[in-house]
Structure formats: structure tokens, C-alpha cells
C-alpha atoms as a printed R data frame, in Angstrom:
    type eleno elety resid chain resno       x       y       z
1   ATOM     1    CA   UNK     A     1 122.400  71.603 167.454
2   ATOM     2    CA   UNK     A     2 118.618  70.308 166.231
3   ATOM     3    CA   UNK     A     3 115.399  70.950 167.849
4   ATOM     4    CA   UNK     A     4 112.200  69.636 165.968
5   ATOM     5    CA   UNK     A     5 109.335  70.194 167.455
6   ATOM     6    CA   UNK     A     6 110.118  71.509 170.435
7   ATOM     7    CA   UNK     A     7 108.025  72.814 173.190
8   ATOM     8    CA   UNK     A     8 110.587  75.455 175.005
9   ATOM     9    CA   UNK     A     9 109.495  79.045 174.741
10  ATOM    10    CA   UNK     A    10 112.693  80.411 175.484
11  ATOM    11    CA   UNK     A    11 116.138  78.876 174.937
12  ATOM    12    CA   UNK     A    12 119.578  80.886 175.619
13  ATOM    13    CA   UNK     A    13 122.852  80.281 173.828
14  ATOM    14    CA   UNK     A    14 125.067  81.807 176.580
15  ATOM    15    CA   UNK     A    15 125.585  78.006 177.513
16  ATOM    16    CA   UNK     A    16 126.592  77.031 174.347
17  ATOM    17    CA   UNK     A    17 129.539  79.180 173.353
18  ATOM    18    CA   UNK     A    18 130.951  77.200 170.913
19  ATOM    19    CA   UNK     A    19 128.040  76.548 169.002
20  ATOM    20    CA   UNK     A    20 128.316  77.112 165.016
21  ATOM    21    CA   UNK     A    21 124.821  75.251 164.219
22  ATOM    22    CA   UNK     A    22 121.261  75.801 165.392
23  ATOM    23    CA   UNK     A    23 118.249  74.389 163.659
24  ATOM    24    CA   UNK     A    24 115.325  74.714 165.059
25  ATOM    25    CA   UNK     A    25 112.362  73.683 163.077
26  ATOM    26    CA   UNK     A    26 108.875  73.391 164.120
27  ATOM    27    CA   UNK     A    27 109.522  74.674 167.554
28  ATOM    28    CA   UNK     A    28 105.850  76.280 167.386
29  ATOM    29    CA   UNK     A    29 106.322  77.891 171.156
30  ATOM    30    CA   UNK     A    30 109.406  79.733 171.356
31  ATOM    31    CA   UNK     A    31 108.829  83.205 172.017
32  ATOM    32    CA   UNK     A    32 112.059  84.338 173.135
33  ATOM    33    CA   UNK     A    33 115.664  83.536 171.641
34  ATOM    34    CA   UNK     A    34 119.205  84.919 173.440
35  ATOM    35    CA   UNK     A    35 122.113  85.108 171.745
36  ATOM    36    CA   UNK     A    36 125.356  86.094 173.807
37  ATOM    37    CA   UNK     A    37 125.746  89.919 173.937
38  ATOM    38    CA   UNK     A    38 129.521  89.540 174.254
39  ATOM    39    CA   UNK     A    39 130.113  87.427 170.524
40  ATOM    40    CA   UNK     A    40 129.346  84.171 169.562
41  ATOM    41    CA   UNK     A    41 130.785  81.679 166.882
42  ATOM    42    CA   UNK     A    42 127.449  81.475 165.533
43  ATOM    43    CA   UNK     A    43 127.918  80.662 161.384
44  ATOM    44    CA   UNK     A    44 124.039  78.913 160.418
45  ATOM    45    CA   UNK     A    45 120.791  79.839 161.760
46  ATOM    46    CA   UNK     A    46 117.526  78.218 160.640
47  ATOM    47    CA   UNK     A    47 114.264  78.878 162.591
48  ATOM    48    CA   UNK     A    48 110.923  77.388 161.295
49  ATOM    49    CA   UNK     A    49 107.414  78.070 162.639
50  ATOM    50    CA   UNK     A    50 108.531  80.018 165.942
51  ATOM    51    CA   UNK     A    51 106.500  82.292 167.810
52  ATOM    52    CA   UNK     A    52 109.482  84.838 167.800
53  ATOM    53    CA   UNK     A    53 108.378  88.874 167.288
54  ATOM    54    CA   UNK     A    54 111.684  90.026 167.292
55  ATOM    55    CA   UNK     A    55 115.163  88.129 166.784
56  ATOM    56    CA   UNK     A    56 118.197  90.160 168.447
57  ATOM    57    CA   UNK     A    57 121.231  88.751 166.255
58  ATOM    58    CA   UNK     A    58 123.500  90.173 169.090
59  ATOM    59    CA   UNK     A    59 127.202  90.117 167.962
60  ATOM    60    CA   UNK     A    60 127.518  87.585 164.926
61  ATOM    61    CA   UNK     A    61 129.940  88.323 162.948
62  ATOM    62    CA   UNK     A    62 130.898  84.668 161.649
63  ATOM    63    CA   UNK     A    63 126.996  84.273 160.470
64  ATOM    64    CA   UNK     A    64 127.092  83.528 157.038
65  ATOM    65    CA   UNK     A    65 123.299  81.495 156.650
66  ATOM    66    CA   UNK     A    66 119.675  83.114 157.706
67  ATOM    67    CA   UNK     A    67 116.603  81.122 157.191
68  ATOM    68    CA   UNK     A    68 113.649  81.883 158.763
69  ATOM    69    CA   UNK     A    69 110.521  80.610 157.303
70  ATOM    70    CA   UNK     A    70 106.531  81.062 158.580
71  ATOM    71    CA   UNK     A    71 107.761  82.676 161.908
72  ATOM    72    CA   UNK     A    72 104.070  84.676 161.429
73  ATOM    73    CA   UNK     A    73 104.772  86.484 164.384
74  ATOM    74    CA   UNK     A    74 108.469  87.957 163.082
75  ATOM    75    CA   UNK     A    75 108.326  92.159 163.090
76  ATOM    76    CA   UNK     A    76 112.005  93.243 163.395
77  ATOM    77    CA   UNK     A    77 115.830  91.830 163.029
78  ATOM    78    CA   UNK     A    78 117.982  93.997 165.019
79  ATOM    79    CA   UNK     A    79 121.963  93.284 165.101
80  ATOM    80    CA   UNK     A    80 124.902  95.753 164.336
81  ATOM    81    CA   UNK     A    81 125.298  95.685 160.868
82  ATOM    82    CA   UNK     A    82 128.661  95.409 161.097
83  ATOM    83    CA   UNK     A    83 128.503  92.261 162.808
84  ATOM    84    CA   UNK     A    84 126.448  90.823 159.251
85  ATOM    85    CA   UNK     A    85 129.510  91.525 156.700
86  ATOM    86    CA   UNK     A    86 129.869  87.678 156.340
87  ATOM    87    CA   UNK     A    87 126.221  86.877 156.050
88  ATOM    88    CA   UNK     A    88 126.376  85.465 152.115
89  ATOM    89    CA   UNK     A    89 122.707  83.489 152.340
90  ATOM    90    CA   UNK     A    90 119.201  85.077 153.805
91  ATOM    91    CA   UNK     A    91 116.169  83.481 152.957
92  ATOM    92    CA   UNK     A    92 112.949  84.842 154.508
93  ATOM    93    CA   UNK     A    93 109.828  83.599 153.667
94  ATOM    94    CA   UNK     A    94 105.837  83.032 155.082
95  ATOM    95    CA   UNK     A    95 107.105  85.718 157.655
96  ATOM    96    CA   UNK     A    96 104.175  87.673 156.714
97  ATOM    97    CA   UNK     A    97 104.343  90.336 159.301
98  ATOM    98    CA   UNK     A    98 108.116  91.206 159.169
99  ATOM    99    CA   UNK     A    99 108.308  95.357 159.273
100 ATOM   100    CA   UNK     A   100 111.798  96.465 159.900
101 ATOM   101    CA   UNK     A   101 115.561  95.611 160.008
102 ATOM   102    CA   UNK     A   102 117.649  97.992 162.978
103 ATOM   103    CA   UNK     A   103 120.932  98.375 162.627
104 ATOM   104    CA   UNK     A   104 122.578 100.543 165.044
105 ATOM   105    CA   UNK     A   105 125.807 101.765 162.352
106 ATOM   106    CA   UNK     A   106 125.672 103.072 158.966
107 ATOM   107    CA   UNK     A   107 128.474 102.008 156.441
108 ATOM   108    CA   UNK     A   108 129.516 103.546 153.201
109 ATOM   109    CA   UNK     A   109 128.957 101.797 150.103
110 ATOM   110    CA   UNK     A   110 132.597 101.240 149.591
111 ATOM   111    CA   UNK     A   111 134.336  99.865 145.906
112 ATOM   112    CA   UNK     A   112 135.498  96.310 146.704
113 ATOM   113    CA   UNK     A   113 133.780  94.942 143.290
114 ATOM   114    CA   UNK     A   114 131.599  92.718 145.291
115 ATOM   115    CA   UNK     A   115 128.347  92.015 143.518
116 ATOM   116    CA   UNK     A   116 125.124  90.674 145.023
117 ATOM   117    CA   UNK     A   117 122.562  87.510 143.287
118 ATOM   118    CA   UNK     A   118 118.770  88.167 144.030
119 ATOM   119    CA   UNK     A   119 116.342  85.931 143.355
120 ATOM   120    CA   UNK     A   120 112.913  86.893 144.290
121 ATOM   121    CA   UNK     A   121 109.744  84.611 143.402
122 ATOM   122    CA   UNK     A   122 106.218  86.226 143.956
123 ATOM   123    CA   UNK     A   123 103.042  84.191 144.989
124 ATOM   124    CA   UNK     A   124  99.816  86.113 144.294
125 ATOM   125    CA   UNK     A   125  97.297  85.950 147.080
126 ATOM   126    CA   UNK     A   126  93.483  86.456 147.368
127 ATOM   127    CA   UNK     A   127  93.003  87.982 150.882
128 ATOM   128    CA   UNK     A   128  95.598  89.540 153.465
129 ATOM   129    CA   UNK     A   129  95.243  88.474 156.609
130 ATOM   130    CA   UNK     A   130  96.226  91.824 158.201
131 ATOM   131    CA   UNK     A   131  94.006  94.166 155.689
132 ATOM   132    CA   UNK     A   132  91.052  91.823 154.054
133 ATOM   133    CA   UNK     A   133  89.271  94.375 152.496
134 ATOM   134    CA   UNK     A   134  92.698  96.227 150.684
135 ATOM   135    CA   UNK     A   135  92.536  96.964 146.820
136 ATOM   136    CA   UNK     A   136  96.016  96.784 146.396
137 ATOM   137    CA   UNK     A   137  97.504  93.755 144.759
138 ATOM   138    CA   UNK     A   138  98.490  90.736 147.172
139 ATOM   139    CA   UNK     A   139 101.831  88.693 146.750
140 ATOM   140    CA   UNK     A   140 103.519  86.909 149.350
141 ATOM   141    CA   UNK     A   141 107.877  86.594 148.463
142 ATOM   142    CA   UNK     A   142 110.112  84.288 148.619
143 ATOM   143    CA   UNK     A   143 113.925  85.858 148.711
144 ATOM   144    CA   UNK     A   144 117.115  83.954 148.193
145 ATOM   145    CA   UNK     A   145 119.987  86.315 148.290
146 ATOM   146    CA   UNK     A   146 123.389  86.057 148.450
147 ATOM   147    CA   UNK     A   147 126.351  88.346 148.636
148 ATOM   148    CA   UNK     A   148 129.733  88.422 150.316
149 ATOM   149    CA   UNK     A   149 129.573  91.564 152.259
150 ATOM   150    CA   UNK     A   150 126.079  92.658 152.528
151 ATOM   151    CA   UNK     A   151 126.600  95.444 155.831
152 ATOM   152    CA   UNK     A   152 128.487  97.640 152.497
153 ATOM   153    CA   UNK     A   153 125.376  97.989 150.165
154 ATOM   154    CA   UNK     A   154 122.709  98.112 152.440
155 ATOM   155    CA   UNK     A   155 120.699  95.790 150.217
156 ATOM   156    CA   UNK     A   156 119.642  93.577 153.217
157 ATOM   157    CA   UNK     A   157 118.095  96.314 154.962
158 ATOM   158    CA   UNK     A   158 116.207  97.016 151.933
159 ATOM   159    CA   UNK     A   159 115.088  93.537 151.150
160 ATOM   160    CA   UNK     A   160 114.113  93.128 154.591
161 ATOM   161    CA   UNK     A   161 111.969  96.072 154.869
162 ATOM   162    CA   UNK     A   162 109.678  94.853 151.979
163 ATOM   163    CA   UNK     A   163 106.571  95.144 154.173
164 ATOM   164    CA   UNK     A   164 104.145  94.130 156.587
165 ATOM   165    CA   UNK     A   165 101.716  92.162 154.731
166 ATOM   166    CA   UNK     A   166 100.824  90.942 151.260
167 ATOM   167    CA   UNK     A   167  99.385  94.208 150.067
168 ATOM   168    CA   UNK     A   168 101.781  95.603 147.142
169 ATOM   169    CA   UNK     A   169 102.177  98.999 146.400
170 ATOM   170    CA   UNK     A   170 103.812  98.226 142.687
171 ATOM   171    CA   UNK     A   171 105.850 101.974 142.586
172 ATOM   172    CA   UNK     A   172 107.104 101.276 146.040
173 ATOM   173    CA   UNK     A   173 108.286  97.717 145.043
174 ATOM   174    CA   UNK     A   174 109.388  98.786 142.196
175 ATOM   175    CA   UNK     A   175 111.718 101.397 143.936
176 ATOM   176    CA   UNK     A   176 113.081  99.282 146.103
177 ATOM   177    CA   UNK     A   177 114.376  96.682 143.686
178 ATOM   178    CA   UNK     A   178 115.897  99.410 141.368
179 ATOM   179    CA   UNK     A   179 117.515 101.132 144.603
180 ATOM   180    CA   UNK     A   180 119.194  97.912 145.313
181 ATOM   181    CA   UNK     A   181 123.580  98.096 144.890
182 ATOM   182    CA   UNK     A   182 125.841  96.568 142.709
183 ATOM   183    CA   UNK     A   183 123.635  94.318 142.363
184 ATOM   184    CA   UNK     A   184 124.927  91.328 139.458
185 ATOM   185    CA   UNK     A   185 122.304  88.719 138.866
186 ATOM   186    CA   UNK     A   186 118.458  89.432 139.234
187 ATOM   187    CA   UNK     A   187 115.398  86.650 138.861
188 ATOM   188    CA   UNK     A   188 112.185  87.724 139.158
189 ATOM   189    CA   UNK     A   189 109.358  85.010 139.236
190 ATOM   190    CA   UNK     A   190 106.145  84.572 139.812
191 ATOM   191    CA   UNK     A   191 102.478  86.424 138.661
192 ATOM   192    CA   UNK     A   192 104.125  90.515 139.152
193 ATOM   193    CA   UNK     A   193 101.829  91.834 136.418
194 ATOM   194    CA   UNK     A   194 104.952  94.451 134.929
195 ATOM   195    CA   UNK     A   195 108.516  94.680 135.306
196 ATOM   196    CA   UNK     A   196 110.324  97.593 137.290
197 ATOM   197    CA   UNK     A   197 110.223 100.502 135.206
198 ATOM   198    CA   UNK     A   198 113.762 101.420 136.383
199 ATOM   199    CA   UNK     A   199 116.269  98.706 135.923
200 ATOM   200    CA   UNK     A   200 118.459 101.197 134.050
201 ATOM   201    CA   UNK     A   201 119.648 102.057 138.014
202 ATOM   202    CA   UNK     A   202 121.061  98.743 138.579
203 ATOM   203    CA   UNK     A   203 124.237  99.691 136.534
204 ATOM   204    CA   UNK     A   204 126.018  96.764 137.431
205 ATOM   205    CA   UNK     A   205 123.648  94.190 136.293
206 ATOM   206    CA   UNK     A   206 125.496  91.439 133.975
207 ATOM   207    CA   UNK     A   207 122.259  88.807 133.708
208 ATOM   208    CA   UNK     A   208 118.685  89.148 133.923
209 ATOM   209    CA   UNK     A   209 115.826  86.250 134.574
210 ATOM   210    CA   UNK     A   210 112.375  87.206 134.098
211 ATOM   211    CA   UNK     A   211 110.168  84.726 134.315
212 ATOM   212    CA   UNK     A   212 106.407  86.448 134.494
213 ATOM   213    CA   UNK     A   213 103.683  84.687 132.897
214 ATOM   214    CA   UNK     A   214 101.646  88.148 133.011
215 ATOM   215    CA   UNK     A   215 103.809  90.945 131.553
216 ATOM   216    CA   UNK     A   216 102.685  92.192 127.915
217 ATOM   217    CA   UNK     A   217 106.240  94.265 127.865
218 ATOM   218    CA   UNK     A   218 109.403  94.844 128.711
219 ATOM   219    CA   UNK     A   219 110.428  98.554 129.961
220 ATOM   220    CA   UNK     A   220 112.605 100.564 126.959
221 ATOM   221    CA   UNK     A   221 114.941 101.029 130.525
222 ATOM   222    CA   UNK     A   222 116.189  97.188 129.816
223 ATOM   223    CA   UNK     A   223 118.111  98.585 126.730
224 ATOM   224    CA   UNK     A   224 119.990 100.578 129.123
225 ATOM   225    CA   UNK     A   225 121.721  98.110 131.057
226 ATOM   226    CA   UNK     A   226 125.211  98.698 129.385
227 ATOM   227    CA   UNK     A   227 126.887  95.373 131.097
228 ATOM   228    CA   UNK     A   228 124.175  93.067 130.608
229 ATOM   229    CA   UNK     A   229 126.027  89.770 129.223
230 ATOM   230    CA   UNK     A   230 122.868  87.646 129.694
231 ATOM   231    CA   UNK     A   231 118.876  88.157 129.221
232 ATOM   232    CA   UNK     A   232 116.584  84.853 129.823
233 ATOM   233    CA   UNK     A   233 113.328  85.338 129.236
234 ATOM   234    CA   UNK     A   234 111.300  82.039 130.055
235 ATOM   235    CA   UNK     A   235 107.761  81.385 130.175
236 ATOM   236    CA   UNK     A   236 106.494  85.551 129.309
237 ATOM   237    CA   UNK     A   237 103.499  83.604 127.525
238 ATOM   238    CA   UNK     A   238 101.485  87.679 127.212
239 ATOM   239    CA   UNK     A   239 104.927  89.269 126.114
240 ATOM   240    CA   UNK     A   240 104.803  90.230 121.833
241 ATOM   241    CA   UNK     A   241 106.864  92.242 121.171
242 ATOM   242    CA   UNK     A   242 110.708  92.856 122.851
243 ATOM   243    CA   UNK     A   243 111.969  96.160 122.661
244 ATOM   244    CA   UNK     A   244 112.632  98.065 119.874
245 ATOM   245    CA   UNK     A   245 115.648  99.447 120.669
246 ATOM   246    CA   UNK     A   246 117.355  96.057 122.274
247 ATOM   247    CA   UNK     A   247 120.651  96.134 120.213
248 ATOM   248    CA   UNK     A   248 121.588  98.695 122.505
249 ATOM   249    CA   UNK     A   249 122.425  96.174 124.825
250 ATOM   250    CA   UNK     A   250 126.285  96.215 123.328
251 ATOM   251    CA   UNK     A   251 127.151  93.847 125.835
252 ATOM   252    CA   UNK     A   252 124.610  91.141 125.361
253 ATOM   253    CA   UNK     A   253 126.460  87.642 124.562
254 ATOM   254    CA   UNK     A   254 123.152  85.713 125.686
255 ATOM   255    CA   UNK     A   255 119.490  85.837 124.635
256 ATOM   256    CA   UNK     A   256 116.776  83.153 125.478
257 ATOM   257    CA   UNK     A   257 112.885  83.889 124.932
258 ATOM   258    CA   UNK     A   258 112.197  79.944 125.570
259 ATOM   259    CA   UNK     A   259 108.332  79.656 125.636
260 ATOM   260    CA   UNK     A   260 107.540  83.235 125.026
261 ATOM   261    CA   UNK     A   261 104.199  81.819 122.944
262 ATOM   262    CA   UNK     A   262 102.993  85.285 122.369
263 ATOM   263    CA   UNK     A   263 106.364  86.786 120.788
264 ATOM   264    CA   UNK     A   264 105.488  88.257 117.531
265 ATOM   265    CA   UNK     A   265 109.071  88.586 115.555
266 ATOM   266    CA   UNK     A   266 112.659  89.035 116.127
267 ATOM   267    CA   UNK     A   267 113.719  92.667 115.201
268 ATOM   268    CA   UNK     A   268 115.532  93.657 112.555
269 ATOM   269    CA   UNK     A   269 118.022  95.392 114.703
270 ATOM   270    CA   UNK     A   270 118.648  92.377 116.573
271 ATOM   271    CA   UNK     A   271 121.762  91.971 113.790
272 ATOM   272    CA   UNK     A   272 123.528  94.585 115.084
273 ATOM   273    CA   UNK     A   273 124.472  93.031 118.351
274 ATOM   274    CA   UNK     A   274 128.191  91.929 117.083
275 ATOM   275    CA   UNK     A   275 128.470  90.812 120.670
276 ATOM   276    CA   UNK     A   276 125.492  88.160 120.549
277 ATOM   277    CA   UNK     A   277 127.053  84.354 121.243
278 ATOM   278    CA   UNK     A   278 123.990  82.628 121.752
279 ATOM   279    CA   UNK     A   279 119.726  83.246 120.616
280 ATOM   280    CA   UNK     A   280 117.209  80.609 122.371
281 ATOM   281    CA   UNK     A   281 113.891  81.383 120.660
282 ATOM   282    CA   UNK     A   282 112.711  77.406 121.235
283 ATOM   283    CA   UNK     A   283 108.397  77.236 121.483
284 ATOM   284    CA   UNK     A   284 108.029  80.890 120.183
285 ATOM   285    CA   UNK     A   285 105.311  79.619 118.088
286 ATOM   286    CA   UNK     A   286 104.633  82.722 116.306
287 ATOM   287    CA   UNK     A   287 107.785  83.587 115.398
288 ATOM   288    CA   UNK     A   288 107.770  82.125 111.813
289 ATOM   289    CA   UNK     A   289 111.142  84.323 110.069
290 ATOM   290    CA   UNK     A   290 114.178  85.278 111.178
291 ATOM   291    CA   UNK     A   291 115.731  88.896 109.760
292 ATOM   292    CA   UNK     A   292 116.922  88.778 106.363
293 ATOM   293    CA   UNK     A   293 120.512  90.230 107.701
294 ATOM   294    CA   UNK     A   294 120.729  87.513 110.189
295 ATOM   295    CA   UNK     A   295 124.241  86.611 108.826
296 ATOM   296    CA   UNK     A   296 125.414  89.892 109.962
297 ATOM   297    CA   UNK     A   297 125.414  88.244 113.659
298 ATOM   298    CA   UNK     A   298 129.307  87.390 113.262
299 ATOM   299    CA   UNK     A   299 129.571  86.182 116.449
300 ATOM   300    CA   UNK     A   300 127.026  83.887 116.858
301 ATOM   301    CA   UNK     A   301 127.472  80.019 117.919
302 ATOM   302    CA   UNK     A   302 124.420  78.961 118.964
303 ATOM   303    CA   UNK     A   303 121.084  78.884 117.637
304 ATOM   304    CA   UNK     A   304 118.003  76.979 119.227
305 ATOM   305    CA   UNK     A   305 115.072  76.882 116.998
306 ATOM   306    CA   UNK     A   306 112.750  73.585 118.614
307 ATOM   307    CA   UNK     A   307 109.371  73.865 118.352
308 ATOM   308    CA   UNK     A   308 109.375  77.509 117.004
309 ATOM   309    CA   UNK     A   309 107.284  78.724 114.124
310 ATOM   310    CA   UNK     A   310 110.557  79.177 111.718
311 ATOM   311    CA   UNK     A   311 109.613  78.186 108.361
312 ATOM   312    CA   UNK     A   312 112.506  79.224 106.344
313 ATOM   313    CA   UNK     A   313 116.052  80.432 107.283
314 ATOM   314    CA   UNK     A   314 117.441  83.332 105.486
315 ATOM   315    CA   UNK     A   315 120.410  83.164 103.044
316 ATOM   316    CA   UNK     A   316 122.304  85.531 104.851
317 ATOM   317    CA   UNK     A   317 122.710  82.168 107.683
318 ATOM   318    CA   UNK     A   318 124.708  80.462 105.867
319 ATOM   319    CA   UNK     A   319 127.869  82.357 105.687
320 ATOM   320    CA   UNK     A   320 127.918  81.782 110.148
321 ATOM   321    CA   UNK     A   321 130.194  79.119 109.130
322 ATOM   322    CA   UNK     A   322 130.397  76.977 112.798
323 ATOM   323    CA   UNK     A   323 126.572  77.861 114.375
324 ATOM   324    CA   UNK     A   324 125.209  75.552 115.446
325 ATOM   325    CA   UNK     A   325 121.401  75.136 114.925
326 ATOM   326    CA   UNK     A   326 119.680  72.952 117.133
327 ATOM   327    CA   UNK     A   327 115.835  71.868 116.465
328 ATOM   328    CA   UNK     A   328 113.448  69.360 115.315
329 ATOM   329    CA   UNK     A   329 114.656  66.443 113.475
330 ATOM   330    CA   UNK     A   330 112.305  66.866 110.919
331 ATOM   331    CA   UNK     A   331 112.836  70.404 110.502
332 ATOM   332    CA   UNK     A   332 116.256  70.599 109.962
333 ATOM   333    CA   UNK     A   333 116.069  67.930 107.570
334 ATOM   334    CA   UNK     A   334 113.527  70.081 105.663
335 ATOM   335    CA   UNK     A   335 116.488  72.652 105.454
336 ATOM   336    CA   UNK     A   336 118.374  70.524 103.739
337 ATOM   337    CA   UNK     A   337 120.759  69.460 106.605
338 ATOM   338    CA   UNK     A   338 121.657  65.569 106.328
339 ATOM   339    CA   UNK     A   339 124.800  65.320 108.878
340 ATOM   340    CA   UNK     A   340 122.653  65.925 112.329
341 ATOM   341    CA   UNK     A   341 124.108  65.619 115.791
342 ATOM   342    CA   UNK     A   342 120.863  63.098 117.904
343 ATOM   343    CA   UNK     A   343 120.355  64.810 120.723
344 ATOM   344    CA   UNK     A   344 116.792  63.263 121.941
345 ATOM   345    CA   UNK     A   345 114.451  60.921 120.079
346 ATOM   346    CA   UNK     A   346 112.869  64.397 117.980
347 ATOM   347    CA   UNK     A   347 115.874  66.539 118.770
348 ATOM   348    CA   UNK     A   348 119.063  67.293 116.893
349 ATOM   349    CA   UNK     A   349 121.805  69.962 116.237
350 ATOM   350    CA   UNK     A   350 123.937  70.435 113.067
351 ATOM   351    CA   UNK     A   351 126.748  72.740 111.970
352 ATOM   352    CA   UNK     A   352 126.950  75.538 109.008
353 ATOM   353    CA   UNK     A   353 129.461  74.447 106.958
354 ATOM   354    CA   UNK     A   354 129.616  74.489 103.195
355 ATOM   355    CA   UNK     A   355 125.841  74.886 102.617
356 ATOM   356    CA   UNK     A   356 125.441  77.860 100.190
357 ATOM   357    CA   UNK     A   357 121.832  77.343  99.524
358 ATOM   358    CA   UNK     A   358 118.766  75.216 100.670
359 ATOM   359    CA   UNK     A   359 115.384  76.077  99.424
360 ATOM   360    CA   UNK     A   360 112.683  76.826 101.749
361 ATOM   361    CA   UNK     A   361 109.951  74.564 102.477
């Protein structure tokens, strides 16, 4: 069923039992939504611009899609949590005065191997409407989460409970994101001036985003993350320097600092991540070398170099027989590679082979 721009203030689903859709979008009046106490069939609900305070999920255990975007007036989700295990997609955004989720059962996190995807973009904001003349820093969210069970973490209840307004109390939001279970894949976006301090907690983290114009550096707790497989770090334009001790990450199989136009260097110790498929270092414009040991990166396939500051490769590159090295035209000609791969009209790849020395430029 789809309602746009309807006037009702209340509307009651007890008539509709066999209802799986409701999208209701612009219905800038309703104040009051029912959903049958006694079950309901109900699998995706989207409300948009309601006057709703609270929204009483009722029994809905087949829900498995949430949006609900600038309902201003939103304070509290209540349903059985329970009833939520098959709830995989929640988005919640411009519902700027959301306080609480109330379940009325408590579940154990139990070991089913079922990991949760957050994505969380942050919007900074002059004023709050609710508290004008707050110091605290002002970002308004924008969630997209998805996992198959949420009632076993407790994640949603967490996520959910952000806050009232767009004041941000960084400790607090920084607990609540490292609090967060089994947790797989985590983006953060936006203008966040530093990264949670404790991402070591999120144990079962396999690939972090971070794309955050305004960070100057990463936590040392990133090296921590024993399972990480995959770190993408896009458009950190303050970040220099990564951290020192990064070939802890004995996992790692992915690295991409695309546009980080501040990085200063690679490390050295980079060349001890045996595990490390794939480096992205493409518009670090600073970053004019590579480490001398480079070579010692055994596993490596895939190197993209475009636009970076790279004015020599080390020997030690040349023995990767099978990278392959993807930049400029131009450049890689001025390496000495002739048998390029046209990937764009300035872009190509090519393959280590049998090159045992080219001379710098």
C-alpha cells in the first residue's frame, strides 16, 4: 500500500491483515499509527515526514525493512525485540529528536557467526534546534545498517539510542560505536574531526572505510584489529602519517589511501605484511618513494600508483614477478615499461616480468 501526501492523522492496519507493504511518504499529519497487537505479516515499512512521536511496532516478526526519514517529531520505537530478529535494513535519518528504543525482552548475545555492516555518514551542523546556544559539536547521522538477526547483538538498540539532538558528546559516540557486536564492515563518513579511539573492541571487524576529510591520525588501536582483511582510506586530505606500527595488521590483504593528499611516506614496516594482496596509494601527492625492501611484499598483485608523487621504484620491485602496476601513461613509460595494458586515455597498467633494472628518472 502507498500514501503520498496524505492528510489522515491516524490510520489502523487491523483492516489490512495481509498487508506486507506500507509506504507512506509525505503524509505530514499522521499522528497516530496502529499496528495489530495480535501479529501482522508486515515485511517493509517506510514513513516520511509524519507527525508520529512514538511508533509501536506491535508484533512484527516478518519485518525485515525500517525507513523512517524527517519524522521531527519521532522520540521512541517500542516493539518486543524478539519480534525484530528478521529486521536486516534500518535507516533512520532527519529524525532529529529520536531518544530511546523499548524493548520489553533481553536476549543473549548468542554464537551464530552472524556479522553486522554499519555505515554511518555524519553532517556537521551550525545550530541545534533543541539547544542553540550548546558548545558541543553538532552532526546530524545518517545510518544504513544491516544484519540478519539484530534482537541477538543488541546493536539496534544502541544505534537507535544515539541521541536527542545534534549536540555530540565525541567520548559518548565514540563508546557507543566501539560497544557495538560482531560487528564486520564499518564506514564512517562525513566531517567527525577523530576516529574512535577504541576500535580494538570490535574484534570481529574484517574491513574498515574511513572517509574523514578532518582527521590528522589514525588511533595506534587500528593495528589491533587482528581480522582486518581490508582498510580504505579515501579522501583523509589532513591525515600524514599512518601508524607506525600498521604491519601488525597480519591479516591485512587490502590497503587503499586514494586521495590522502597530506600522507607523508609509506613505512618501512609496511614490507612485513606477507599477507598484503593489494596497495592503492593513487593522488598521494607527497608520497614521492616507496621502501627500499618493497620486494619483500611476496604477496602482492596489485599496485596503483596514478597521480602519486612516486618518482622512482625501488630495485627490490622487480623480483614481484606478476604485480601489476597501474598509473600514468607517461610515468610508467618513464620506468622503462613499453608493453602497457590502455586503461583510459592517461591511464594504463603493466606486468613485472623480466625487467631486472630501469633507471630512475
Amino acid at each position: 500500500m502507498v500514501l503520498f501526501g496524505s492528510k489522515l492523522s491516524k490510520l489502523d492496519l487491523g483492516l489490512t491483515p495481509h498487508l506486507e507493504t506500507l509506504y507512506l511518504e509525505g503524509c505530514n499529519d499522521l499522528v497516530e499509527l496502529h499496528i495489530p497487537p495480535k501479529g501482522s505479516i508486515l515485511k517493509s515499512l517506510f514513513i516520511s515526514g509524519s507527525k508520529l512521536s512514538k511508533l509501536n511496532l506491535g508484533l512484527t516478526p516478518h519485518l525485515k525493512r525500517l525507513v523512517l526519514e524527517n519524522c521531527y517529531y519521532l522520540q521512541e520505537i517500542r516493539a518486543p525485540i524478539g519480534c525484530l530478529k528478521n529486521l536486516a535494513n534500518l535507516k533512520l535519518s532527519g529524525c532529529s529528536r529520536f531518544e530511546r528504543f523499548v524493548g520489553t525482552h533481553r536476549y543473549h548475545l548468542l554464537e551464530f557467526g552472524i556479522l553486522a555492516t554499519l555505515v554511518l555518514i555524519a553532517e556537521s551542523q551550525d545550530i541545534c534546534p533543541l539547544h542553540p546556544n550548546s558548545n558541543l559539536p553538532k552532526f546530524v547521522f545518517k545510518c544504513f545498517y544491516g544484519e540478519p538477526l539484530p534482537s541477538l547483538s543488541g546493536n539496534l538498540e544502541k544505534l537507535l539510542s544515539f541521541g536527542l539532538c545534534a549536540c555530540t558528546n565525541l567520548e559518548s559516540f565514540s563508546a557507543s560505536i566501539c560497544g557495538l557486536q560482531r560487528l564486520r564492515n564499518l564506514t564512517l563518513e562525513g566531517n567527525l574531526p577523530e576516529v574512535p579511539k577504541d576500535l580494538c573492541q570490535l574484534e570481529c571487524l574484517e574491513k574498515l572505510t574511513l572517509s574523514m576529510k578532518e582527521i590528522k591520525h589514525l588511533p595506534d588501536s587500528i593495528c589491533m584489529l587482528k581480522h582486518l582483511k581490508s582498510l580504505d582510506l579515501k579522501f583523509c586530505w589532513l591525515l600524514q602519517h599512518l601508524p607506525m606500527e600498521i604491519c601488525r595488521l597480519e591479516c591485512l590483504k587490502e590497503l587503499y589511501l586514494t586521495d590522502c593528499i597530506s600522507l607523508q611516506d609509506i613505512p618501512n614496516n609496511i614490507c612485513k605484511m606477507k599477507c598484503l594482496e593489494y596497495l592503492d596509494i593513487s593522488y598521494c601527492i607527497l608520497v614521492d618513494k616507496l621502501p627500499e625492501e618493497f620486494g619483500s611484499l611476496e604477496g602482492l598483485k596489485g599496485l596503483n600508483i596514478e597521480g602519486a608523487g612516486i618518482s622512482r621504484l625501488p630495485q627490490s620491485i622487480y623480483h614481484l614477478k606478476g604485480l601489476r602496476i597501474i598509473g600514468s601513461r607517461w610515468r610508467l613509460e618513464s620506468y622503462g615499461f613499453t608493453s602497457l595494458i590502455e586503461i583510459s586515455t592517461y591511464t594504463a597498467s603493466c606486468y613485472i616480468r623480466d625487467i631486472h633494472h630501469v633507471s630512475p628518472i
